Short mmCIF file of C-alpha atoms in Angstrom, two decimals:
data_model
loop_
_atom_site.label_atom_id
_atom_site.label_comp_id
_atom_site.label_asym_id
_atom_site.label_seq_id
_atom_site.Cartn_x
_atom_site.Cartn_y
_atom_site.Cartn_z
CA MET A 50 -13.23 -37.74 -7.85
CA LYS A 51 -9.86 -37.45 -9.55
CA LEU A 52 -11.64 -36.33 -12.72
CA VAL A 53 -13.28 -33.45 -10.81
CA ASP A 54 -10.01 -32.60 -9.06
CA ASN A 55 -8.08 -32.51 -12.33
CA LEU A 56 -10.77 -30.44 -14.05
CA TYR A 57 -10.81 -27.72 -11.37
CA LYS A 58 -7.05 -27.84 -11.06
CA ALA A 59 -6.58 -27.37 -14.81
CA ILE A 60 -9.09 -24.50 -15.07
CA LEU A 61 -7.93 -22.62 -11.97
CA ASN A 62 -4.23 -23.01 -12.80
CA ALA A 63 -4.81 -21.90 -16.38
CA MET A 64 -6.55 -18.75 -15.11
CA TYR A 65 -3.77 -18.20 -12.60
CA ASN A 66 -0.95 -18.64 -15.13
CA HIS A 67 -2.51 -16.44 -17.80
CA CYS A 68 -4.21 -13.73 -15.74
CA ILE A 69 -3.25 -13.62 -12.06
CA VAL A 70 0.39 -14.63 -11.68
CA HIS A 71 1.87 -11.25 -12.65
CA ILE A 72 -0.35 -9.19 -10.32
CA ASN A 73 1.16 -7.94 -7.08
CA GLU A 74 -0.19 -9.63 -3.95
CA LYS A 75 -1.25 -6.33 -2.37
CA VAL A 76 -3.16 -5.45 -5.54
CA LYS A 77 -4.89 -8.83 -5.41
CA ASN A 78 -5.97 -8.19 -1.82
CA ILE A 79 -7.27 -4.73 -2.75
CA ILE A 80 -9.31 -6.20 -5.62
CA CYS A 81 -10.69 -8.87 -3.27
CA LEU A 82 -11.52 -6.16 -0.73
CA ILE A 83 -13.43 -4.14 -3.33
CA ALA A 84 -15.28 -7.21 -4.62
CA ALA A 85 -16.17 -8.30 -1.08
CA HIS A 86 -17.52 -4.84 -0.23
CA CYS A 87 -19.59 -4.89 -3.43
CA LEU A 88 -20.87 -8.34 -2.47
CA ALA A 89 -21.86 -7.23 1.03
CA ALA A 90 -23.45 -4.02 -0.27
CA ILE A 91 -25.55 -5.74 -2.95
CA TYR A 92 -27.04 -8.12 -0.38
CA ILE A 93 -28.18 -5.11 1.65
CA PHE A 94 -29.30 -3.20 -1.45
CA TYR A 95 -31.37 -6.12 -2.70
CA ARG A 96 -33.36 -6.46 0.51
CA MET A 97 -34.11 -2.74 0.90
CA ASP A 98 -37.54 -1.49 -0.10
CA ILE A 99 -36.39 1.51 -2.16
CA SER A 100 -37.55 2.85 -5.50
CA ILE A 101 -34.07 3.26 -6.99
CA LYS A 102 -34.11 -0.40 -8.09
CA ASP A 103 -37.21 0.29 -10.18
CA LYS A 104 -35.79 3.49 -11.61
CA LEU A 105 -32.60 1.72 -12.64
CA ASN A 106 -34.65 -1.27 -13.85
CA ILE A 107 -32.58 -3.64 -11.70
CA GLY A 108 -34.23 -7.00 -11.10
CA SER A 109 -33.42 -10.04 -8.99
CA PHE A 110 -31.75 -11.76 -11.96
CA ASP A 111 -29.37 -8.81 -12.45
CA ILE A 112 -28.42 -8.88 -8.78
CA ALA A 113 -27.93 -12.66 -8.87
CA CYS A 114 -25.56 -12.29 -11.84
CA PHE A 115 -23.66 -9.51 -10.05
CA ILE A 116 -23.15 -11.74 -7.00
CA PHE A 117 -22.08 -14.57 -9.30
CA PHE A 118 -19.33 -12.45 -10.87
CA MET A 119 -18.18 -10.99 -7.54
CA LEU A 120 -17.68 -14.54 -6.26
CA ILE A 121 -15.66 -15.40 -9.37
CA ILE A 122 -13.44 -12.35 -8.75
CA LEU A 123 -12.92 -13.44 -5.14
CA VAL A 124 -11.91 -16.92 -6.29
CA LEU A 125 -9.45 -15.68 -8.92
CA PHE A 126 -7.74 -12.91 -6.99
CA SER A 127 -7.46 -14.85 -3.75
CA MET A 128 -5.17 -17.34 -5.55
CA LYS A 129 -1.60 -16.63 -4.47
CA ARG A 130 -0.09 -19.73 -6.10
CA GLN A 131 -0.98 -22.68 -8.32
CA ILE A 132 -3.48 -25.23 -7.07
CA THR A 133 -2.15 -28.53 -5.82
CA ILE A 134 -4.45 -31.27 -4.61
CA ASP A 135 -3.47 -32.39 -1.12
CA GLU A 136 -4.87 -35.42 0.64
CA ASP A 137 -8.37 -34.43 1.61
CA ASN A 138 -11.58 -35.66 3.18
CA LYS A 139 -12.98 -37.84 0.42
CA ILE A 140 -16.31 -38.41 2.19
CA SER A 141 -17.08 -34.68 2.36
CA LYS A 142 -16.01 -34.21 -1.24
CA ILE A 143 -18.14 -37.13 -2.50
CA ILE A 144 -21.19 -35.87 -0.61
CA TYR A 145 -20.82 -32.37 -2.02
CA CYS A 146 -20.17 -33.74 -5.51
CA CYS A 147 -23.42 -35.74 -5.32
CA PHE A 148 -25.20 -32.61 -4.14
CA ALA A 149 -23.86 -30.63 -7.11
CA ILE A 150 -24.84 -33.35 -9.60
CA THR A 151 -28.40 -33.63 -8.26
CA MET A 152 -28.73 -29.84 -8.29
CA LEU A 153 -27.61 -29.83 -11.91
CA VAL A 154 -30.26 -32.43 -12.78
CA ALA A 155 -32.88 -30.37 -10.90
CA LEU A 156 -31.75 -27.30 -12.83
CA ILE A 157 -32.49 -29.09 -16.09
CA VAL A 158 -35.64 -30.97 -15.07
CA ALA A 159 -37.47 -28.46 -12.86
CA ASN A 160 -36.47 -25.39 -14.90
CA PRO A 161 -36.89 -22.89 -12.02
CA ILE A 162 -36.93 -19.10 -12.35
CA TRP A 163 -33.66 -17.47 -13.41
CA GLU A 164 -32.71 -16.23 -9.97
CA ILE A 165 -32.75 -19.79 -8.65
CA LYS A 166 -30.89 -21.00 -11.74
CA VAL A 167 -28.04 -18.60 -11.04
CA SER A 168 -28.02 -19.64 -7.36
CA MET A 169 -27.83 -23.29 -8.39
CA LEU A 170 -24.92 -22.54 -10.73
CA MET A 171 -23.07 -20.90 -7.83
CA VAL A 172 -23.59 -23.98 -5.66
CA ILE A 173 -22.62 -26.36 -8.48
CA PHE A 174 -19.56 -24.60 -9.93
CA ILE A 175 -18.38 -21.56 -7.95
CA PHE A 176 -18.26 -22.67 -4.31
CA PRO A 177 -16.25 -25.85 -5.05
CA ALA A 178 -13.55 -23.52 -6.43
CA PHE A 179 -13.31 -21.94 -2.97
CA TYR A 180 -12.59 -25.36 -1.51
CA TYR A 181 -9.71 -25.98 -3.90
CA ILE A 182 -8.06 -22.63 -3.22
CA SER A 183 -8.50 -23.22 0.53
CA GLN A 184 -5.81 -25.94 0.36
CA TYR A 185 -3.44 -23.10 1.30
CA SER A 186 -5.18 -22.20 4.54
CA ASN A 187 -3.17 -19.03 5.20
CA ASP A 188 -4.28 -17.55 1.89
CA TYR A 189 -7.86 -18.66 2.45
CA ALA A 190 -7.87 -17.23 5.97
CA THR A 191 -6.83 -13.89 4.45
CA LEU A 192 -9.76 -14.09 2.03
CA VAL A 193 -12.21 -14.93 4.84
CA LYS A 194 -10.87 -12.00 6.87
CA ILE A 195 -11.37 -9.65 3.89
CA ILE A 196 -14.95 -10.88 3.49
CA ALA A 197 -15.61 -10.42 7.22
CA ILE A 198 -14.19 -6.87 7.16
CA SER A 199 -16.42 -6.02 4.21
CA PHE A 200 -19.61 -7.18 5.91
CA ALA A 201 -18.65 -5.35 9.11
CA ASN A 202 -17.94 -2.12 7.20
CA ILE A 203 -21.10 -2.27 5.10
CA GLY A 204 -23.10 -3.03 8.23
CA LEU A 205 -21.59 0.02 9.93
CA ILE A 206 -22.52 2.21 6.95
CA LEU A 207 -26.03 0.77 7.08
CA HIS A 208 -26.31 1.63 10.79
CA ILE A 209 -25.27 5.23 10.14
CA GLY A 210 -27.68 5.51 7.22
CA ASN A 211 -30.55 4.06 9.21
CA PHE A 212 -29.86 6.41 12.13
CA LEU A 213 -29.82 9.49 9.89
CA LEU A 214 -32.57 8.61 7.38
CA TYR A 215 -34.94 6.31 9.26
CA PRO A 216 -35.49 7.50 12.85
CA TYR A 217 -37.35 5.13 15.13
CA GLU A 218 -40.44 7.33 15.19
CA ASP A 219 -43.21 4.89 16.00
CA THR A 220 -42.00 2.87 18.96
CA SER A 221 -45.22 0.84 19.10
CA ILE A 222 -44.16 -1.24 16.11
CA ALA A 223 -40.98 -3.10 15.23
CA TYR A 224 -38.16 -1.13 13.57
CA GLN A 225 -37.72 -1.82 9.86
CA ALA A 226 -35.92 1.28 8.46
CA GLY A 227 -35.90 1.16 4.65
CA PHE A 228 -36.65 -2.55 4.42
CA ALA A 229 -39.79 -4.41 3.44
CA ASN A 230 -40.30 -5.72 6.99
CA PRO A 231 -38.43 -5.92 10.31
CA ASN A 232 -37.48 -9.59 9.91
CA THR A 233 -35.77 -8.85 6.59
CA LEU A 234 -33.68 -6.06 8.14
CA ALA A 235 -32.72 -8.27 11.08
CA MET A 236 -31.67 -11.21 8.89
CA ALA A 237 -29.66 -8.84 6.68
CA LEU A 238 -27.76 -7.71 9.79
CA VAL A 239 -26.97 -11.20 11.11
CA PRO A 240 -23.85 -11.54 8.85
CA THR A 241 -22.58 -8.18 10.13
CA PHE A 242 -22.93 -9.35 13.72
CA LEU A 243 -21.21 -12.69 13.11
CA CYS A 244 -18.39 -11.20 11.03
CA SER A 245 -17.77 -8.52 13.67
CA ILE A 246 -17.46 -11.17 16.38
CA TYR A 247 -15.08 -13.11 14.13
CA LEU A 248 -12.88 -10.04 13.58
CA PHE A 249 -12.86 -9.28 17.29
CA SER A 250 -11.50 -12.80 17.86
CA ILE A 251 -8.67 -12.78 15.30
CA CYS A 252 -7.58 -9.14 15.04
CA ASN A 253 -5.09 -7.32 17.22
CA ARG A 254 -5.74 -3.80 15.93
CA ILE A 255 -9.08 -2.01 16.47
CA LYS A 256 -10.59 -5.31 17.63
CA TRP A 257 -12.81 -3.52 20.15
CA LEU A 258 -14.31 -1.41 17.36
CA TYR A 259 -15.66 -4.59 15.80
CA LEU A 260 -17.23 -5.53 19.12
CA VAL A 261 -18.92 -2.12 19.30
CA ILE A 262 -20.28 -2.71 15.78
CA ALA A 263 -21.53 -6.12 16.92
CA GLY A 264 -23.16 -4.53 19.98
CA TYR A 265 -25.01 -1.91 17.98
CA THR A 266 -26.00 -4.55 15.41
CA ILE A 267 -27.58 -6.82 18.00
CA GLY A 268 -29.32 -3.72 19.38
CA ILE A 269 -30.90 -3.00 15.99
CA ILE A 270 -31.88 -6.66 15.61
CA MET A 271 -33.56 -6.42 19.01
CA LEU A 272 -35.46 -3.31 17.91
CA CYS A 273 -36.67 -5.32 14.89
CA GLU A 274 -38.23 -7.76 17.38
CA ALA A 275 -37.04 -10.57 15.10
CA ARG A 276 -37.02 -13.66 17.28
CA THR A 277 -35.31 -15.87 14.70
CA SER A 278 -32.39 -13.49 14.15
CA ILE A 279 -31.98 -12.96 17.90
CA ALA A 280 -32.00 -16.72 18.52
CA VAL A 281 -29.42 -17.55 15.83
CA CYS A 282 -27.12 -14.77 17.04
CA LEU A 283 -27.30 -16.07 20.61
CA ILE A 284 -26.65 -19.69 19.58
CA SER A 285 -23.70 -18.69 17.40
CA LEU A 286 -22.39 -16.50 20.23
CA ILE A 287 -22.51 -19.45 22.65
CA CYS A 288 -20.65 -21.69 20.17
CA TRP A 289 -18.08 -18.92 19.64
CA GLY A 290 -17.51 -18.39 23.36
CA ILE A 291 -16.94 -22.08 24.07
CA TYR A 292 -14.61 -22.52 21.08
CA TYR A 293 -12.69 -19.30 21.78
CA ILE A 294 -12.03 -20.23 25.40
CA ILE A 295 -11.14 -23.89 24.82
CA HIS A 296 -8.80 -23.12 21.92
CA SER A 297 -7.40 -19.88 23.31
CA SER A 298 -3.80 -21.02 22.90
CA ASN A 299 -4.31 -21.31 19.16
CA PHE A 300 -5.19 -17.60 19.10
CA GLU A 301 -2.02 -16.83 21.06
CA ILE A 302 -3.82 -15.84 24.24
CA LYS A 303 -4.06 -17.43 27.68
CA ARG A 304 -7.18 -19.25 28.80
CA ILE A 305 -7.93 -16.68 31.52
CA ASN A 306 -7.54 -13.81 29.04
CA SER A 307 -9.96 -15.43 26.63
CA LEU A 308 -12.47 -15.94 29.43
CA VAL A 309 -12.21 -12.26 30.42
CA SER A 310 -12.58 -11.26 26.75
CA VAL A 311 -15.76 -13.32 26.39
CA ILE A 312 -17.22 -11.79 29.56
CA LEU A 313 -16.34 -8.26 28.41
CA ALA A 314 -17.77 -9.03 24.97
CA ILE A 315 -21.08 -10.12 26.47
CA CYS A 316 -21.19 -6.96 28.60
CA ILE A 317 -20.50 -4.75 25.59
CA LEU A 318 -23.14 -6.55 23.52
CA ALA A 319 -25.67 -6.12 26.34
CA ALA A 320 -24.73 -2.44 26.57
CA GLY A 321 -25.19 -2.18 22.81
CA VAL A 322 -28.76 -3.45 23.13
CA PHE A 323 -29.50 -1.02 25.97
CA ILE A 324 -27.92 2.02 24.30
CA THR A 325 -29.49 1.35 20.91
CA ASP A 326 -32.87 0.92 22.53
CA LYS A 327 -32.63 4.11 24.60
CA VAL A 328 -31.21 6.28 21.80
CA ASN A 329 -33.82 5.21 19.27
CA VAL A 330 -36.69 5.39 21.72
CA ALA A 331 -35.56 8.90 22.69
CA ARG A 332 -35.53 9.91 19.02
CA GLY A 333 -38.95 8.33 18.53
CA THR A 334 -40.36 10.13 21.57
CA THR A 335 -39.02 13.44 20.27
CA ALA A 336 -40.63 12.85 16.90
CA ILE A 337 -43.96 11.95 18.53
CA ASN A 338 -43.85 15.04 20.78
CA ASP A 339 -43.12 17.27 17.78
CA THR A 340 -46.14 15.84 15.96
CA ILE A 341 -48.35 16.35 19.00
CA ALA A 342 -47.24 19.97 19.33
CA VAL A 343 -48.10 20.71 15.71
CA GLU A 344 -51.53 19.14 16.01
CA GLU A 345 -52.16 21.01 19.31
CA THR A 346 -53.57 18.01 21.08
CA THR A 347 -53.24 17.00 24.71
CA ILE A 348 -52.67 13.30 23.95
CA GLU A 349 -49.41 12.09 25.40
CA PRO A 350 -47.48 9.13 24.08
CA ALA A 351 -47.85 5.98 26.13
CA GLU A 352 -44.87 4.67 28.01
CA GLU A 353 -43.11 2.16 25.77
CA ALA A 354 -41.67 -1.15 26.81
CA ASN A 355 -38.06 -1.75 25.92
CA SER A 356 -37.16 -3.93 22.94
CA LEU A 357 -36.36 -7.00 25.05
CA GLU A 358 -39.77 -6.87 26.73
CA LYS A 359 -41.43 -6.55 23.33
CA VAL A 360 -39.61 -9.62 22.01
CA ILE A 361 -40.59 -11.66 25.07
CA THR A 362 -44.21 -10.51 24.79
CA LYS A 363 -44.34 -11.34 21.09
CA SER A 364 -42.89 -14.78 21.77
CA GLU A 365 -45.46 -15.43 24.51
CA GLU A 366 -48.31 -14.29 22.26
CA ARG A 367 -47.27 -16.59 19.43
CA THR A 368 -46.20 -19.58 21.49
CA GLY A 369 -49.60 -21.17 21.72
CA THR A 370 -49.62 -24.72 22.96
CA ASN A 371 -47.26 -26.37 20.49
CA LEU A 372 -44.20 -25.92 18.29
CA ASN A 373 -46.32 -24.83 15.34
CA GLY A 374 -47.69 -21.93 17.39
CA PHE A 375 -44.24 -20.90 18.60
CA LEU A 376 -42.92 -20.85 15.02
CA SER A 377 -45.93 -18.85 13.79
CA GLY A 378 -47.42 -21.72 11.80
CA ARG A 379 -44.24 -22.75 10.00
CA VAL A 380 -44.43 -26.40 11.11
CA GLU A 381 -47.72 -26.54 9.24
CA LEU A 382 -45.86 -25.78 6.02
CA TRP A 383 -44.60 -29.38 5.87
CA LYS A 384 -48.21 -30.47 5.44
CA TYR A 385 -48.71 -28.36 2.33
CA TYR A 386 -45.35 -28.76 0.63
CA THR A 387 -44.81 -32.49 1.09
CA LYS A 388 -48.01 -33.59 -0.62
CA ASP A 389 -46.46 -33.65 -4.08
CA ILE A 390 -42.74 -34.41 -3.79
CA THR A 391 -40.74 -35.43 -6.84
CA ALA A 392 -37.14 -36.56 -7.21
CA PHE A 393 -36.00 -33.30 -8.82
CA GLY A 394 -38.51 -30.64 -7.89
CA HIS A 395 -41.01 -28.15 -9.28
CA ASP A 396 -40.77 -24.71 -10.78
CA TYR A 397 -40.93 -21.84 -8.29
CA ASP A 398 -44.30 -20.54 -9.52
CA SER A 399 -45.99 -23.73 -8.35
CA ALA A 400 -44.38 -23.26 -4.95
CA LYS A 401 -45.93 -19.81 -4.66
CA GLU A 402 -49.34 -21.18 -5.67
CA GLN A 403 -49.56 -23.46 -2.63
CA ARG A 404 -52.26 -22.26 -0.28
CA THR A 405 -53.57 -23.14 3.16
CA GLU A 406 -57.09 -24.28 3.89
CA ASP A 407 -57.87 -20.63 4.67
CA ASN A 408 -56.71 -19.68 1.15
CA ILE A 409 -53.60 -17.86 2.43
CA THR A 410 -50.72 -17.73 -0.03
CA LEU A 411 -47.62 -19.42 1.35
CA GLY A 412 -43.90 -19.21 0.95
CA THR A 413 -41.83 -22.23 1.89
CA HIS A 414 -40.19 -20.37 4.83
CA ASN A 415 -37.82 -23.30 5.38
CA THR A 416 -34.56 -24.16 3.65
CA LEU A 417 -35.08 -27.93 3.58
CA ILE A 418 -38.67 -27.54 2.39
CA SER A 419 -37.39 -25.26 -0.37
CA TYR A 420 -34.83 -27.82 -1.49
CA LEU A 421 -37.44 -30.58 -1.14
CA TYR A 422 -40.15 -28.88 -3.18
CA ILE A 423 -38.21 -26.74 -5.66
CA CYS A 424 -35.10 -28.93 -6.22
CA GLY A 425 -36.50 -32.32 -5.28
CA ALA A 426 -36.18 -35.05 -2.68
CA ILE A 427 -32.64 -36.14 -3.57
CA PRO A 428 -30.95 -32.68 -3.30
CA ALA A 429 -32.92 -32.03 -0.09
CA LEU A 430 -31.72 -35.30 1.43
CA ILE A 431 -28.10 -34.54 0.56
CA MET A 432 -28.40 -30.98 1.94
CA LEU A 433 -29.70 -32.50 5.19
CA ILE A 434 -26.68 -34.84 5.24
CA ILE A 435 -24.35 -31.86 4.66
CA GLN A 436 -25.93 -29.98 7.57
CA LEU A 437 -25.60 -33.02 9.85
CA LEU A 438 -22.00 -33.47 8.71
CA VAL A 439 -21.27 -29.83 9.52
CA ALA A 440 -23.00 -30.12 12.90
CA GLY A 441 -20.88 -33.14 13.79
CA TYR A 442 -17.75 -31.36 12.60
CA ILE A 443 -18.49 -28.29 14.74
CA ILE A 444 -19.14 -30.37 17.86
CA ARG A 445 -15.88 -32.27 17.41
CA ARG A 446 -13.98 -29.12 16.54
CA ILE A 447 -15.19 -27.33 19.67
CA PHE A 448 -14.41 -30.09 22.15
CA PHE A 449 -11.47 -31.91 20.55
CA LYS A 450 -7.93 -30.55 20.53
CA TYR A 451 -5.78 -29.87 17.50
CA LYS A 452 -2.78 -32.03 16.80
CA THR A 453 0.56 -30.23 16.97
CA GLU A 454 1.51 -31.19 13.44
CA GLU A 455 -1.90 -30.09 12.21
CA ILE A 456 -1.40 -26.55 13.52
CA GLU A 457 2.15 -26.41 12.21
CA ARG A 458 0.99 -27.46 8.76
CA LYS A 459 -2.11 -25.28 8.67
CA ASN A 460 -1.66 -22.59 11.30
CA SER A 461 -4.69 -20.66 10.04
CA LEU A 462 -6.96 -23.64 10.59
CA PRO A 463 -8.32 -22.43 13.98
CA GLN A 464 -9.41 -19.16 12.36
CA LEU A 465 -11.22 -21.00 9.56
CA ASP A 466 -12.82 -23.35 12.07
CA LEU A 467 -13.95 -20.35 14.12
CA PHE A 468 -15.64 -18.94 11.01
CA ILE A 469 -17.63 -22.11 10.42
CA VAL A 470 -18.45 -22.31 14.15
CA LEU A 471 -20.03 -18.85 13.89
CA ILE A 472 -21.68 -19.06 10.46
CA ALA A 473 -22.97 -22.63 10.13
CA PRO A 474 -25.21 -22.73 13.24
CA ALA A 475 -26.79 -19.43 12.21
CA TYR A 476 -27.48 -20.70 8.69
CA CYS A 477 -28.89 -24.05 9.81
CA LEU A 478 -31.12 -22.55 12.52
CA ALA A 479 -32.32 -19.61 10.42
CA GLY A 480 -33.10 -22.15 7.69
CA LEU A 481 -35.85 -23.54 9.91
CA VAL A 482 -37.94 -20.41 9.33
CA GLU A 483 -36.33 -18.78 6.26
CA GLU A 484 -35.99 -19.84 2.64
CA LEU A 485 -32.17 -19.83 2.41
CA ILE A 486 -31.95 -21.89 -0.77
CA TRP A 487 -31.27 -18.78 -2.85
CA VAL A 488 -27.59 -17.94 -2.47
CA SER A 489 -28.29 -14.81 -4.50
CA ARG A 490 -30.85 -13.55 -1.99
CA TRP A 491 -29.41 -14.14 1.48
CA ALA A 492 -25.84 -13.29 2.49
CA ILE A 493 -25.85 -15.87 5.27
CA ALA A 494 -26.34 -18.60 2.62
CA ALA A 495 -23.28 -17.45 0.64
CA LEU A 496 -21.17 -17.21 3.81
CA PHE A 497 -22.27 -20.70 4.81
CA PHE A 498 -20.93 -22.27 1.61
CA ILE A 499 -17.72 -20.21 1.84
CA SER A 500 -17.25 -21.37 5.44
CA LEU A 501 -17.43 -25.08 4.54
CA ALA A 502 -13.79 -25.28 3.35
CA PRO A 503 -12.36 -26.78 6.60
CA ILE A 504 -14.58 -29.86 6.38
CA PHE A 505 -12.73 -30.89 3.20
CA TYR A 506 -9.37 -31.11 5.00
CA LYS A 507 -8.26 -34.59 6.00
CA ARG A 508 -7.52 -34.82 9.72
CA LYS A 509 -7.93 -36.98 12.77
CA PHE A 510 -9.39 -35.44 15.87
CA LYS A 511 -7.89 -36.14 19.28
CA ARG A 512 -9.28 -35.59 22.73
#
């Protein structure tokens, strides 16, 4: 491991000494802010079903490369000083190093499409750099805050654009705005929701604005009738509430104040769902009435159920009698994608060629299946270990107290832990029904790897 440490240390310090050291800290933060906004915007842009990508001849490989370079900029300009290697969690580092090595082998052996190649390169080389610069937790907490602000701002712009350009005209179907389908829009908004909750927790100024953004975001997700996105937001919200209340003193608030804040937050989020639903349904009803008037017909629009009722109805319709029915057939995917497992995977075209007995073309629709089939059994196993490691870390972090010397040495640690408490559960749960292997495709995947930094710190938990 010392070889890896020394390699990253030499490269990052050389870049710092020759390029970054003479730049003012405020300028560095501005550059990071611009790069983070570009990163958040390109994730939204990529998922939208708009013709401008075709007109500009922008493909998935171009977008993957853009994300790659934005992450490099964030690494470089978030460095406020030279890298020093502190005592760290060797187990976490060894596990991730093994993951990177096996991904590199899979990159060579399986030869996947270029978009996946770029994603693999990010996982292998770029994200470890975040972990080295996170040794100075105050600086890294600033970077995480900048990233969270960017996703909240871009999400707000998206809300305004959707409201103006894509009115909820047909209330009988799920809302999808300018996206390929409602589930895609909902999953694209999950990072905005989580980052807004994070900013509400750590900011003193305009913190309630971020909660309003979160409320409207969860309202849009509800209109999308996307059960997965709703579920991951609720689970992350529960983890956040417990952590925020238990560790309230680390956020310089009293326990009772944190409890009141959580209750008010839940009320505002519920109001956001109600208001979003009513406003959009009202706009949709107006649009329907206008159409009816033009066509001079006496047909009146049927009374629509609210978004919550639609989600519940959809869930009941798809539940069936088993887990496979509840997850819309996704459990069945294991049957088709585990028939031909190799150590280091297949190319992506063969993954798309898998078909059910009814000759229906499949996608993997599961992060571990994607790693298992595309990258191979060994990377998939290590990714499972990483997720279990993170799950254990979050449980301990929520219920165990910080040591006094730990907070004094890394007083931004609670903020970084809060970020992983919000992001990691969402990534792991969404990965049950979404293919989150491509860091270049899903923002939640990139945020997950960025959030992992705290697990590399060496510490002892206490009750």
